[in-house]
PDB file of C-alpha atoms in Angstrom:
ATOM      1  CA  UNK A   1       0.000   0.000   0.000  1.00 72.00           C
ATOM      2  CA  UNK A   2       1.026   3.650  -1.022  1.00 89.00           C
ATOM      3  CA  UNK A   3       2.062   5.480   1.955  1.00 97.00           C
ATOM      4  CA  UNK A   4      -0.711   8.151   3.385  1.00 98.00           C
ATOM      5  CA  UNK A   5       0.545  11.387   2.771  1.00 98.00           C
ATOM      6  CA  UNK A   6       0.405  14.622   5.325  1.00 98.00           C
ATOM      7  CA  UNK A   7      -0.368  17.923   3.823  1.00 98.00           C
ATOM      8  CA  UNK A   8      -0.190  21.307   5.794  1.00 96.00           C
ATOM      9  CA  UNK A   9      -2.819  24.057   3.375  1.00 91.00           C
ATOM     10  CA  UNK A  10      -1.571  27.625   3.692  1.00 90.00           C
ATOM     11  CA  UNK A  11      -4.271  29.677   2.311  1.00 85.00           C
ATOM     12  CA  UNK A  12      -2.799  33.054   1.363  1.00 86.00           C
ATOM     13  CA  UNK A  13      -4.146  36.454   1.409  1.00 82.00           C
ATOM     14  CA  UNK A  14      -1.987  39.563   0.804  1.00 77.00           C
ATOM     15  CA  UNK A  15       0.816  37.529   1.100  1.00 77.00           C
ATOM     16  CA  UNK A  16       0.404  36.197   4.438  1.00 80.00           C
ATOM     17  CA  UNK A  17      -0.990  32.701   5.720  1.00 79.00           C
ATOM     18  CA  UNK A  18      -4.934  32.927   7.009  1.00 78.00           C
ATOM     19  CA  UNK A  19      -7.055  30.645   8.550  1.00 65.00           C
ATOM     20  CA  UNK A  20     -11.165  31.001   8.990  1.00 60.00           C
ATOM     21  CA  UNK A  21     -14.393  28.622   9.439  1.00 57.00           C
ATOM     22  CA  UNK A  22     -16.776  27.698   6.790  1.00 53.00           C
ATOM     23  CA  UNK A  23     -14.875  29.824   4.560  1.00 50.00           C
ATOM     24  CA  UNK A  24     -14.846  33.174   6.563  1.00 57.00           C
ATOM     25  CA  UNK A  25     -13.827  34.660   9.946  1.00 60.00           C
ATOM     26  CA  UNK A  26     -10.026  35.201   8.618  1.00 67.00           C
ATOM     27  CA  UNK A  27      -7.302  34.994  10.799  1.00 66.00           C
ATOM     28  CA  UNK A  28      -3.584  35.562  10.760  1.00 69.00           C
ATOM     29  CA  UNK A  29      -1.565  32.393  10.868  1.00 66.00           C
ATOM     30  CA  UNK A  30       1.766  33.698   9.896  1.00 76.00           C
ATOM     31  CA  UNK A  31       4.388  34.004   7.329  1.00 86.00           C
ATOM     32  CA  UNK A  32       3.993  31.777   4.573  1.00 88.00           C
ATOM     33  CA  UNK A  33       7.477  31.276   3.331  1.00 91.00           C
ATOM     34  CA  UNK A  34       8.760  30.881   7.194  1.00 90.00           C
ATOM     35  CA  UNK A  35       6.028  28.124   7.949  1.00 89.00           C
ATOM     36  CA  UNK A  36       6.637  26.130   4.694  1.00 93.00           C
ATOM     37  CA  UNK A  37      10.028  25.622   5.459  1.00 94.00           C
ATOM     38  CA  UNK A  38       9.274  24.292   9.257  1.00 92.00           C
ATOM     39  CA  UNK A  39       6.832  22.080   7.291  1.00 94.00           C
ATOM     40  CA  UNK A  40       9.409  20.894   5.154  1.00 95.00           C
ATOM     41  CA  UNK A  41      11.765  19.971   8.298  1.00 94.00           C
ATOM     42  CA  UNK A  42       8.804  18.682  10.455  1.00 95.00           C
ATOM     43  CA  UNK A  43       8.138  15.897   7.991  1.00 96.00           C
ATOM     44  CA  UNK A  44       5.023  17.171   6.164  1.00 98.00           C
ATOM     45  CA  UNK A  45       4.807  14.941   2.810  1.00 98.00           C
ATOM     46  CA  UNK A  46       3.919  17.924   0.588  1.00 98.00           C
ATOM     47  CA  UNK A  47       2.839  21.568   1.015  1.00 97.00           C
ATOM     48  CA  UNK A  48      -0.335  23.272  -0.485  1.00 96.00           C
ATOM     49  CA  UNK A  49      -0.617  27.068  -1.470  1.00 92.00           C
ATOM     50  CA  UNK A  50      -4.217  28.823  -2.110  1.00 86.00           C
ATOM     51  CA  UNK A  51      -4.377  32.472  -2.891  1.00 84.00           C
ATOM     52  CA  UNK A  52      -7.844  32.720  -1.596  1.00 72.00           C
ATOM     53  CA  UNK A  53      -7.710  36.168  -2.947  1.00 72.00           C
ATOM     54  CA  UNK A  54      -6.910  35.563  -6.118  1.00 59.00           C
ATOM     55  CA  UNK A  55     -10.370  33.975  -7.775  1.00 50.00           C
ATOM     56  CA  UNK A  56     -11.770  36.007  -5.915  1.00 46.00           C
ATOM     57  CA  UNK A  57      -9.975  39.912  -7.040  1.00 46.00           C
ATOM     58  CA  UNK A  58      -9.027  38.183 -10.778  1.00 44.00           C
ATOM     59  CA  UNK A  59      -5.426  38.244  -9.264  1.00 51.00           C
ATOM     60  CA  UNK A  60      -3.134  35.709 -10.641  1.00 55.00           C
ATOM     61  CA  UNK A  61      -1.182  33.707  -8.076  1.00 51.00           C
ATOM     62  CA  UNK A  62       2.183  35.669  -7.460  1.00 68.00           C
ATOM     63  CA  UNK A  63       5.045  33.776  -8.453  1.00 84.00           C
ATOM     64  CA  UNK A  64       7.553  35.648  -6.437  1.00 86.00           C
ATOM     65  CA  UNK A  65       6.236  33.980  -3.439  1.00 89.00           C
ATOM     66  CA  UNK A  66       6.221  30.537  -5.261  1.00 92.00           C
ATOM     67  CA  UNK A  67      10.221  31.027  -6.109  1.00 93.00           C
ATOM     68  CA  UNK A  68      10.564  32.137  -2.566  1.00 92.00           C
ATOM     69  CA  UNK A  69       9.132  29.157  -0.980  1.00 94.00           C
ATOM     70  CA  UNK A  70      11.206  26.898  -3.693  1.00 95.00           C
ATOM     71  CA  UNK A  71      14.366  28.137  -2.617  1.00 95.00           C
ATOM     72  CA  UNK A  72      13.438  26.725   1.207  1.00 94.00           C
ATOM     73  CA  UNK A  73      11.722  23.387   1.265  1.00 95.00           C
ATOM     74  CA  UNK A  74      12.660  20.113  -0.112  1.00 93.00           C
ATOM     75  CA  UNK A  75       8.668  18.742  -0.605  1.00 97.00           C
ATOM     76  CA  UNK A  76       7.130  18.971  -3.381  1.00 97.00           C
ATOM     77  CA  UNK A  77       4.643  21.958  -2.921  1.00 97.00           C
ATOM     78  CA  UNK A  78       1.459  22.703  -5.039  1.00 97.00           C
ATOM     79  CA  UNK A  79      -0.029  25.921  -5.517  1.00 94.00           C
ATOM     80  CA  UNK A  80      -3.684  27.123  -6.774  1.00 91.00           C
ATOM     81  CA  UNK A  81      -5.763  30.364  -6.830  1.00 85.00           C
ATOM     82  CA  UNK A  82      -6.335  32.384  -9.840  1.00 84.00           C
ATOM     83  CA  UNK A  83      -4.962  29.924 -12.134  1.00 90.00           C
ATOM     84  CA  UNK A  84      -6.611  30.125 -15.729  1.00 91.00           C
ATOM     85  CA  UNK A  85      -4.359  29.395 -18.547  1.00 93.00           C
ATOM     86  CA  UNK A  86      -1.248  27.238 -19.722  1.00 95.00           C
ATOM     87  CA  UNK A  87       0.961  30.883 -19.404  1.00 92.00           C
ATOM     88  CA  UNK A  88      -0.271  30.373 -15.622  1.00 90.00           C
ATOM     89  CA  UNK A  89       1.058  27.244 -15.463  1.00 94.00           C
ATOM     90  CA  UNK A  90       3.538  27.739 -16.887  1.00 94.00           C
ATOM     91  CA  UNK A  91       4.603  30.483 -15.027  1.00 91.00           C
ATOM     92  CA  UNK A  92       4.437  28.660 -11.573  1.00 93.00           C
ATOM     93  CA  UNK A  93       5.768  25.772 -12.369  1.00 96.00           C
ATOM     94  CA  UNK A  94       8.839  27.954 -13.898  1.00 95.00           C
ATOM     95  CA  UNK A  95       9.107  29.432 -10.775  1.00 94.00           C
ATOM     96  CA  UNK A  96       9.246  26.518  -8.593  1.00 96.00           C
ATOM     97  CA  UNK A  97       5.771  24.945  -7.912  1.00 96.00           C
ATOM     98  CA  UNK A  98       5.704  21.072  -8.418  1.00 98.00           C
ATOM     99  CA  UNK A  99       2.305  20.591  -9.428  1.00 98.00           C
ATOM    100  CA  UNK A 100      -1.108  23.294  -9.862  1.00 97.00           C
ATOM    101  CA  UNK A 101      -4.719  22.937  -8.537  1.00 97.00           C
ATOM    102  CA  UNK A 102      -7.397  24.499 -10.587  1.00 96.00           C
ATOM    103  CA  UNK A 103     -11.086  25.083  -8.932  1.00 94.00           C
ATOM    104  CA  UNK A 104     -13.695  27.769 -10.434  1.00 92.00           C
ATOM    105  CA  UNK A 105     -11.621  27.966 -13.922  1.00 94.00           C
ATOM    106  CA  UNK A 106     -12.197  24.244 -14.607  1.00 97.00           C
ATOM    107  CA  UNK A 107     -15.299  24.835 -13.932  1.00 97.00           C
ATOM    108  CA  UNK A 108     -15.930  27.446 -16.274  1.00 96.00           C
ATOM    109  CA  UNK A 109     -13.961  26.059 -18.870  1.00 97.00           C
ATOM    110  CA  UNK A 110     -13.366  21.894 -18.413  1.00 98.00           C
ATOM    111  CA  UNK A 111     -11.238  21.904 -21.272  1.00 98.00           C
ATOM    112  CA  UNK A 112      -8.506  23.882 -19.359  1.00 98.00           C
ATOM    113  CA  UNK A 113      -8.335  20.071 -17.528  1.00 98.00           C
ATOM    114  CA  UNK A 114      -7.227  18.863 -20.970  1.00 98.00           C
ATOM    115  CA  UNK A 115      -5.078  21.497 -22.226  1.00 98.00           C
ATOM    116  CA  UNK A 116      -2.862  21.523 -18.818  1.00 98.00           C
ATOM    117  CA  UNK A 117      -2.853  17.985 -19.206  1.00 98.00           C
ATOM    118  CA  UNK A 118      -1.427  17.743 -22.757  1.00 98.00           C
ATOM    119  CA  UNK A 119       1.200  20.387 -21.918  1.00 98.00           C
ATOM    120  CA  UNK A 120       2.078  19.628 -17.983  1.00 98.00           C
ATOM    121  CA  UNK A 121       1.003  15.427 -17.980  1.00 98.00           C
ATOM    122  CA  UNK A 122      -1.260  14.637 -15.246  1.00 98.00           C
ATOM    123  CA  UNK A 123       1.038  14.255 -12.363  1.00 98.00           C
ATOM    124  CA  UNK A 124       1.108  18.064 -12.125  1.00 97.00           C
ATOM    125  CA  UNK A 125      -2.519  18.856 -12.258  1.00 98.00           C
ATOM    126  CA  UNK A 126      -4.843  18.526  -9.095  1.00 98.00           C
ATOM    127  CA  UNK A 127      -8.227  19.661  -9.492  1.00 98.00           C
ATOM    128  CA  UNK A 128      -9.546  21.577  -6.169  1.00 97.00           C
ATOM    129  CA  UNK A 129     -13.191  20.983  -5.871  1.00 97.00           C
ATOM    130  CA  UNK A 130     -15.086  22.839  -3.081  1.00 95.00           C
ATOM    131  CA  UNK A 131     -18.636  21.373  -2.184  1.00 97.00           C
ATOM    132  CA  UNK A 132     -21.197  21.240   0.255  1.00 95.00           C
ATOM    133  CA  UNK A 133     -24.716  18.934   0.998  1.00 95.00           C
ATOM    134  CA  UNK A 134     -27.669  21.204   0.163  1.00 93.00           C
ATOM    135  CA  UNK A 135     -30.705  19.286   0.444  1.00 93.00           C
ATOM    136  CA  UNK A 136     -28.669  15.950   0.911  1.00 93.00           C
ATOM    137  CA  UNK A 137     -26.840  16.247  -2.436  1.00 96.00           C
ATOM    138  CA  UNK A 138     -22.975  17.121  -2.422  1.00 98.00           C
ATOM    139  CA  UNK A 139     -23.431  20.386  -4.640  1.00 97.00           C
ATOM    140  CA  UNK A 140     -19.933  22.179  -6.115  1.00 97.00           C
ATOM    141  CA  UNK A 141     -19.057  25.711  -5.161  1.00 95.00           C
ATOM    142  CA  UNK A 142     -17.312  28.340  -6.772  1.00 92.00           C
ATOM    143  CA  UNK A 143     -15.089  31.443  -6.252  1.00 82.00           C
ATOM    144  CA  UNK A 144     -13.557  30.559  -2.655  1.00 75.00           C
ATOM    145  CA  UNK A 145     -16.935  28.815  -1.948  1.00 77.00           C
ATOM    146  CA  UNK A 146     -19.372  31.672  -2.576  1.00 83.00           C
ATOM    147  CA  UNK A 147     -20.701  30.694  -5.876  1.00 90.00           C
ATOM    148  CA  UNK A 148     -23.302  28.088  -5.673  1.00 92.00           C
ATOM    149  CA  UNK A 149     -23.847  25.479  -8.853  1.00 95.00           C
ATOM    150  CA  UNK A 150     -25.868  22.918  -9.636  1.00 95.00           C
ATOM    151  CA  UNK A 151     -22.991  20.742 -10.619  1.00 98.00           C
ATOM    152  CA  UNK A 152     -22.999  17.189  -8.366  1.00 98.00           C
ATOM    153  CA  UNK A 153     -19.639  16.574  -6.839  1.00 98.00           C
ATOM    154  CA  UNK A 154     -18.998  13.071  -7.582  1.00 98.00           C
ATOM    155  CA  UNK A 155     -19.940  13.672 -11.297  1.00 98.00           C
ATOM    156  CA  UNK A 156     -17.618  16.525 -11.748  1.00 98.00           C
ATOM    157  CA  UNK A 157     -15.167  14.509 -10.033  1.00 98.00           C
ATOM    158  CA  UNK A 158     -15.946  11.720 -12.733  1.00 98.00           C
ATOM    159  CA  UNK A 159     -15.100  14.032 -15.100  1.00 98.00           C
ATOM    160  CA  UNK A 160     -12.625  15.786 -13.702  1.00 98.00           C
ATOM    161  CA  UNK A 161     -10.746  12.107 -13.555  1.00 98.00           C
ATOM    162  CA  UNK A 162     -11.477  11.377 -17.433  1.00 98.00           C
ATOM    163  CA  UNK A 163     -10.130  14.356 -18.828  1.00 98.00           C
ATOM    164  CA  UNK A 164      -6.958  13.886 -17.422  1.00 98.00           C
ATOM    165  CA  UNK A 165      -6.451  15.191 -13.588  1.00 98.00           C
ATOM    166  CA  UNK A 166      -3.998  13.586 -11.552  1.00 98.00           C
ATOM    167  CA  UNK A 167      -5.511  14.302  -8.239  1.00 98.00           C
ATOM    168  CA  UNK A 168      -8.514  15.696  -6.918  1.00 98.00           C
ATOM    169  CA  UNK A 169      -8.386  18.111  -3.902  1.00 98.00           C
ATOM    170  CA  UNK A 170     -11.956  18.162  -2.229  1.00 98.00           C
ATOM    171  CA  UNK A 171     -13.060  20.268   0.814  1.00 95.00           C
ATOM    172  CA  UNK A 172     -16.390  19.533   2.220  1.00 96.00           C
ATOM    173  CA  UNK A 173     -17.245  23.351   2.797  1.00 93.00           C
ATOM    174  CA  UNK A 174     -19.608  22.154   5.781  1.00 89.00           C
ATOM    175  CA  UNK A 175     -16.625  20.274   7.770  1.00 88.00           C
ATOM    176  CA  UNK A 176     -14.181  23.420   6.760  1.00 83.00           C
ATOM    177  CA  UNK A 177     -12.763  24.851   9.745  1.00 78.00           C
ATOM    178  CA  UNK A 178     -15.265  22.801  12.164  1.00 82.00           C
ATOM    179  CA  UNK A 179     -12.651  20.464  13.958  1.00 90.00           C
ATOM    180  CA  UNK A 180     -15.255  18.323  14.231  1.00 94.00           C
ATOM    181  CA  UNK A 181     -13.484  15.445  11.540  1.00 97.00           C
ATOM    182  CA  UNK A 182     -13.598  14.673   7.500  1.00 98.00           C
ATOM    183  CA  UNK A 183     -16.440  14.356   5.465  1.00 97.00           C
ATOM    184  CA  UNK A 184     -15.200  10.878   5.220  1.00 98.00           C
ATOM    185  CA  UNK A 185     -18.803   9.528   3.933  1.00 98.00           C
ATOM    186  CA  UNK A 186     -18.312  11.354   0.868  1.00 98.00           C
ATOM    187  CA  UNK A 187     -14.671  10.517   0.517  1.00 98.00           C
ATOM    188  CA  UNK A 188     -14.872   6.621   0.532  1.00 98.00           C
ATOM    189  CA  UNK A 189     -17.588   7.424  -2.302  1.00 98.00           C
ATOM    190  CA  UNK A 190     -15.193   9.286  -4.500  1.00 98.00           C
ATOM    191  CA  UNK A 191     -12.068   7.104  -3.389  1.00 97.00           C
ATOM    192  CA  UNK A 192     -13.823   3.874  -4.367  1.00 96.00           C
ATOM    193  CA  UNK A 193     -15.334   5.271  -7.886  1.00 97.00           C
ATOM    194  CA  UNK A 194     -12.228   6.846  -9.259  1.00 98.00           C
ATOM    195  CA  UNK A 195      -9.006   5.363  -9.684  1.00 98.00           C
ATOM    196  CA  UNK A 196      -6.647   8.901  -9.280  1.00 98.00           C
ATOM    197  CA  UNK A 197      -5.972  10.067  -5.605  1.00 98.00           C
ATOM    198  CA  UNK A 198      -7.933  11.804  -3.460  1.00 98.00           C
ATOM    199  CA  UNK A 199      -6.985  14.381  -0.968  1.00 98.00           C
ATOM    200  CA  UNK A 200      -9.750  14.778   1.871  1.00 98.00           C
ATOM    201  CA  UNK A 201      -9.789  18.553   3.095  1.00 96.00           C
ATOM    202  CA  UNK A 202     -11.632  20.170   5.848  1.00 94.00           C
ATOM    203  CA  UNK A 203     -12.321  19.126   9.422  1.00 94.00           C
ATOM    204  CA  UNK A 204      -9.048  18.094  10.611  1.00 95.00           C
ATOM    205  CA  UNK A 205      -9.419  18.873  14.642  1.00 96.00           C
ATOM    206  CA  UNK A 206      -7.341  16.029  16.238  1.00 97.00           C
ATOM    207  CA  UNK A 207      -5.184  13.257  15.465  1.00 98.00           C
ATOM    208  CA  UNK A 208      -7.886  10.395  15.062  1.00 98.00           C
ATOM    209  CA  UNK A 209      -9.791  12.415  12.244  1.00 98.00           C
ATOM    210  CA  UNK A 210      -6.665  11.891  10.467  1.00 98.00           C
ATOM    211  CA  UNK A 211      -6.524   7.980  10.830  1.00 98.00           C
ATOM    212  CA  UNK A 212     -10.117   7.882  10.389  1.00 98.00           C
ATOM    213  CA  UNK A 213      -9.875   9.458   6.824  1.00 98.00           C
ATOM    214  CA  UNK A 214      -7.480   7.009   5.604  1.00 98.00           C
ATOM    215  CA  UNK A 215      -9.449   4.370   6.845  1.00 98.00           C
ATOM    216  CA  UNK A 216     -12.836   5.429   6.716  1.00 98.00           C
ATOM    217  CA  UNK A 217     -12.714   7.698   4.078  1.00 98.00           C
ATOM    218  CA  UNK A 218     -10.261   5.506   2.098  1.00 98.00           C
ATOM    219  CA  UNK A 219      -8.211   9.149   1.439  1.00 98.00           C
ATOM    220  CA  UNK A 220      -4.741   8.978  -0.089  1.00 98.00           C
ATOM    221  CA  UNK A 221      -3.662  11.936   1.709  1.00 98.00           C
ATOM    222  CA  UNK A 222      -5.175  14.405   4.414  1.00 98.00           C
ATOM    223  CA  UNK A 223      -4.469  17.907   3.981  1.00 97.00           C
ATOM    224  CA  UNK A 224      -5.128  20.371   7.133  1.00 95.00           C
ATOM    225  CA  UNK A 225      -4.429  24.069   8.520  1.00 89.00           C
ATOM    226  CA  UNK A 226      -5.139  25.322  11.653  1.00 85.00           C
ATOM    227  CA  UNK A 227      -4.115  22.151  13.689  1.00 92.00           C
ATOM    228  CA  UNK A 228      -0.777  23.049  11.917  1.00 92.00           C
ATOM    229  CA  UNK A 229      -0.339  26.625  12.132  1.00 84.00           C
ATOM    230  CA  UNK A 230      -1.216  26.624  15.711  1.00 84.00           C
ATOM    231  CA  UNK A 231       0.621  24.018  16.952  1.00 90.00           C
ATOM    232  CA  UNK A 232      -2.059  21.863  17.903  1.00 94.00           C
ATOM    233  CA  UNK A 233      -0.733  18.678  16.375  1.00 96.00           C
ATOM    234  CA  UNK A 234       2.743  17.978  15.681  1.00 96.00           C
ATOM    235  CA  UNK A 235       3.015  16.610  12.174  1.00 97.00           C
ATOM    236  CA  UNK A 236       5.991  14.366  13.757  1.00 96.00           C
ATOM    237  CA  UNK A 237       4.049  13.371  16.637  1.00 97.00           C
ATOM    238  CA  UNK A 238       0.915  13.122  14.043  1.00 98.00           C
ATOM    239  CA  UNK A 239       2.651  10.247  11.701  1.00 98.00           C
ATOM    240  CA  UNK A 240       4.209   8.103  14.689  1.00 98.00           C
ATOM    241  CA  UNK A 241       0.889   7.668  16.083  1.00 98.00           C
ATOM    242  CA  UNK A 242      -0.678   6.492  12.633  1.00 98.00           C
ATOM    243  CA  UNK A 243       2.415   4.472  11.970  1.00 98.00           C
ATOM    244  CA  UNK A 244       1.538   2.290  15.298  1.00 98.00           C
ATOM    245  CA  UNK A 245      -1.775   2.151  14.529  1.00 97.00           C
ATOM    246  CA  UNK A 246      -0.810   0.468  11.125  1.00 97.00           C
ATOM    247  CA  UNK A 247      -1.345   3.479   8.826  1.00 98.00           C
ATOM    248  CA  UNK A 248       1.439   3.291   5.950  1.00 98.00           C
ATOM    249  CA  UNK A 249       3.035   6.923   6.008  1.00 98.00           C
ATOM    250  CA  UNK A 250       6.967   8.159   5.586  1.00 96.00           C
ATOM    251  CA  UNK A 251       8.333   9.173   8.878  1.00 91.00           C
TER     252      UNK A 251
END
């Protein structure tokens, strides 16, 4: 079995690391250049970078931070927000960035998914998809969350998969923030229909929620924030206990 991987999120806005609930109430969590590289030396697997205010403002993801945080870790990082185009892409991964996650844009425009692909290959394309359950169906959101469709999640994911994606990011928007544990319901649905990875986001409040992804929720990796930028759980501390509890991870 493929080792679980652990993945610290630093959503960025205006250059600096935030952290909120359900998508809002924003709060400082630091320098994101400074905490990527105690990440990297904790033992984290892989970093991920959102400009949350990019979608959002039309801003593309700055790249200068991307070639900052390159010259400091040794993970492979991934980095999303904004991202529209293969000159995006381009750009980041020029700079540094080992793979890109695209949300709203592949939305919008699902071919983006195969163009990426066909320049980049699939190992450097995650698609994030943001969702929540409105009326007991897992319906995808748009712009950082605000933008309701009527796209199903585990459709999109579907296609999201056959056009090319190596990995799908999803963040149940009602666990986001909670601490209260993964939506791991709707992840063993989407791990046992596709075939590509799936990274379970939002929820993460102690160290069980993290063992109960990978088995529960069948996840191939378990990405969190605030237990991370507050020091609430060691990522060190974090993969020793999963290791004895017979979860396959790198320590």
């Amino acid at each position: 079995m493929l080792a679980k991987r652990i993945i610290p999120c630093l959503d960025i806005k205006d250059g600096r690391t935030v952290k909120g609930v359900n998508f809002v109430d924003l709060r400082d969590a630091g320098d994101p250049v400074e905490l990527a590289e105690i990440y990297s030396k904790e033992g984290a697997d892989e970093l991920v970078f959102l400009d949350i205010s990019a979608t959002e403002q039309k801003r593309k993801t700055l790249a200068e931070l991307v070639f900052r945080v390159a010259q400091k870790v040794s993970i492979p990082f991934t980095v999303g927000g904004g991202i529209s185009s293969v000159e995006d892409v381009d750009m980041l991964l020029q700079n540094g960035a080992d793979k890109v996650s695209i949300n709203s844009s592949a939305v919008k425009n699902p071919q983006l998914i195969n163009d990426l692909v066909a320049k980049f290959g699939s190992q450097c394309i995650v698609v994030a998809i943001d969702a929540k359950q409105i009326n007991g169906e897992w319906k995808v959101h748009l712009v950082g969350g605000k933008v309701p469709t009527e796209l199903d999640l585990f459709e999109w994911a579907k296609e999201v998969e056959d056009r090319g994606a190596g990995e799908i990011l999803f963040t149940s928007m009602d666990h986001d923030g909670t601490k209260n544990g993964f939506a791991n319901k709707a992840l063993a649905h989407l791990s046992t229909t596709l075939n590509i990875p799936i990274i379970a986001s939002g929820g993460a409040g102690n160290m069980q929620h993290f063992e109960d992804t990978f088995t529960k929720g069948r996840a191939d990796a378990a990405l969190a924030a605030s237990v991370f930028h507050f020091k609430e759980i060691p990522i060190t501390t974090l993969k020793r206990k999963l290791q004895a509890n017979g979860i396959p991870v790198r320590i």
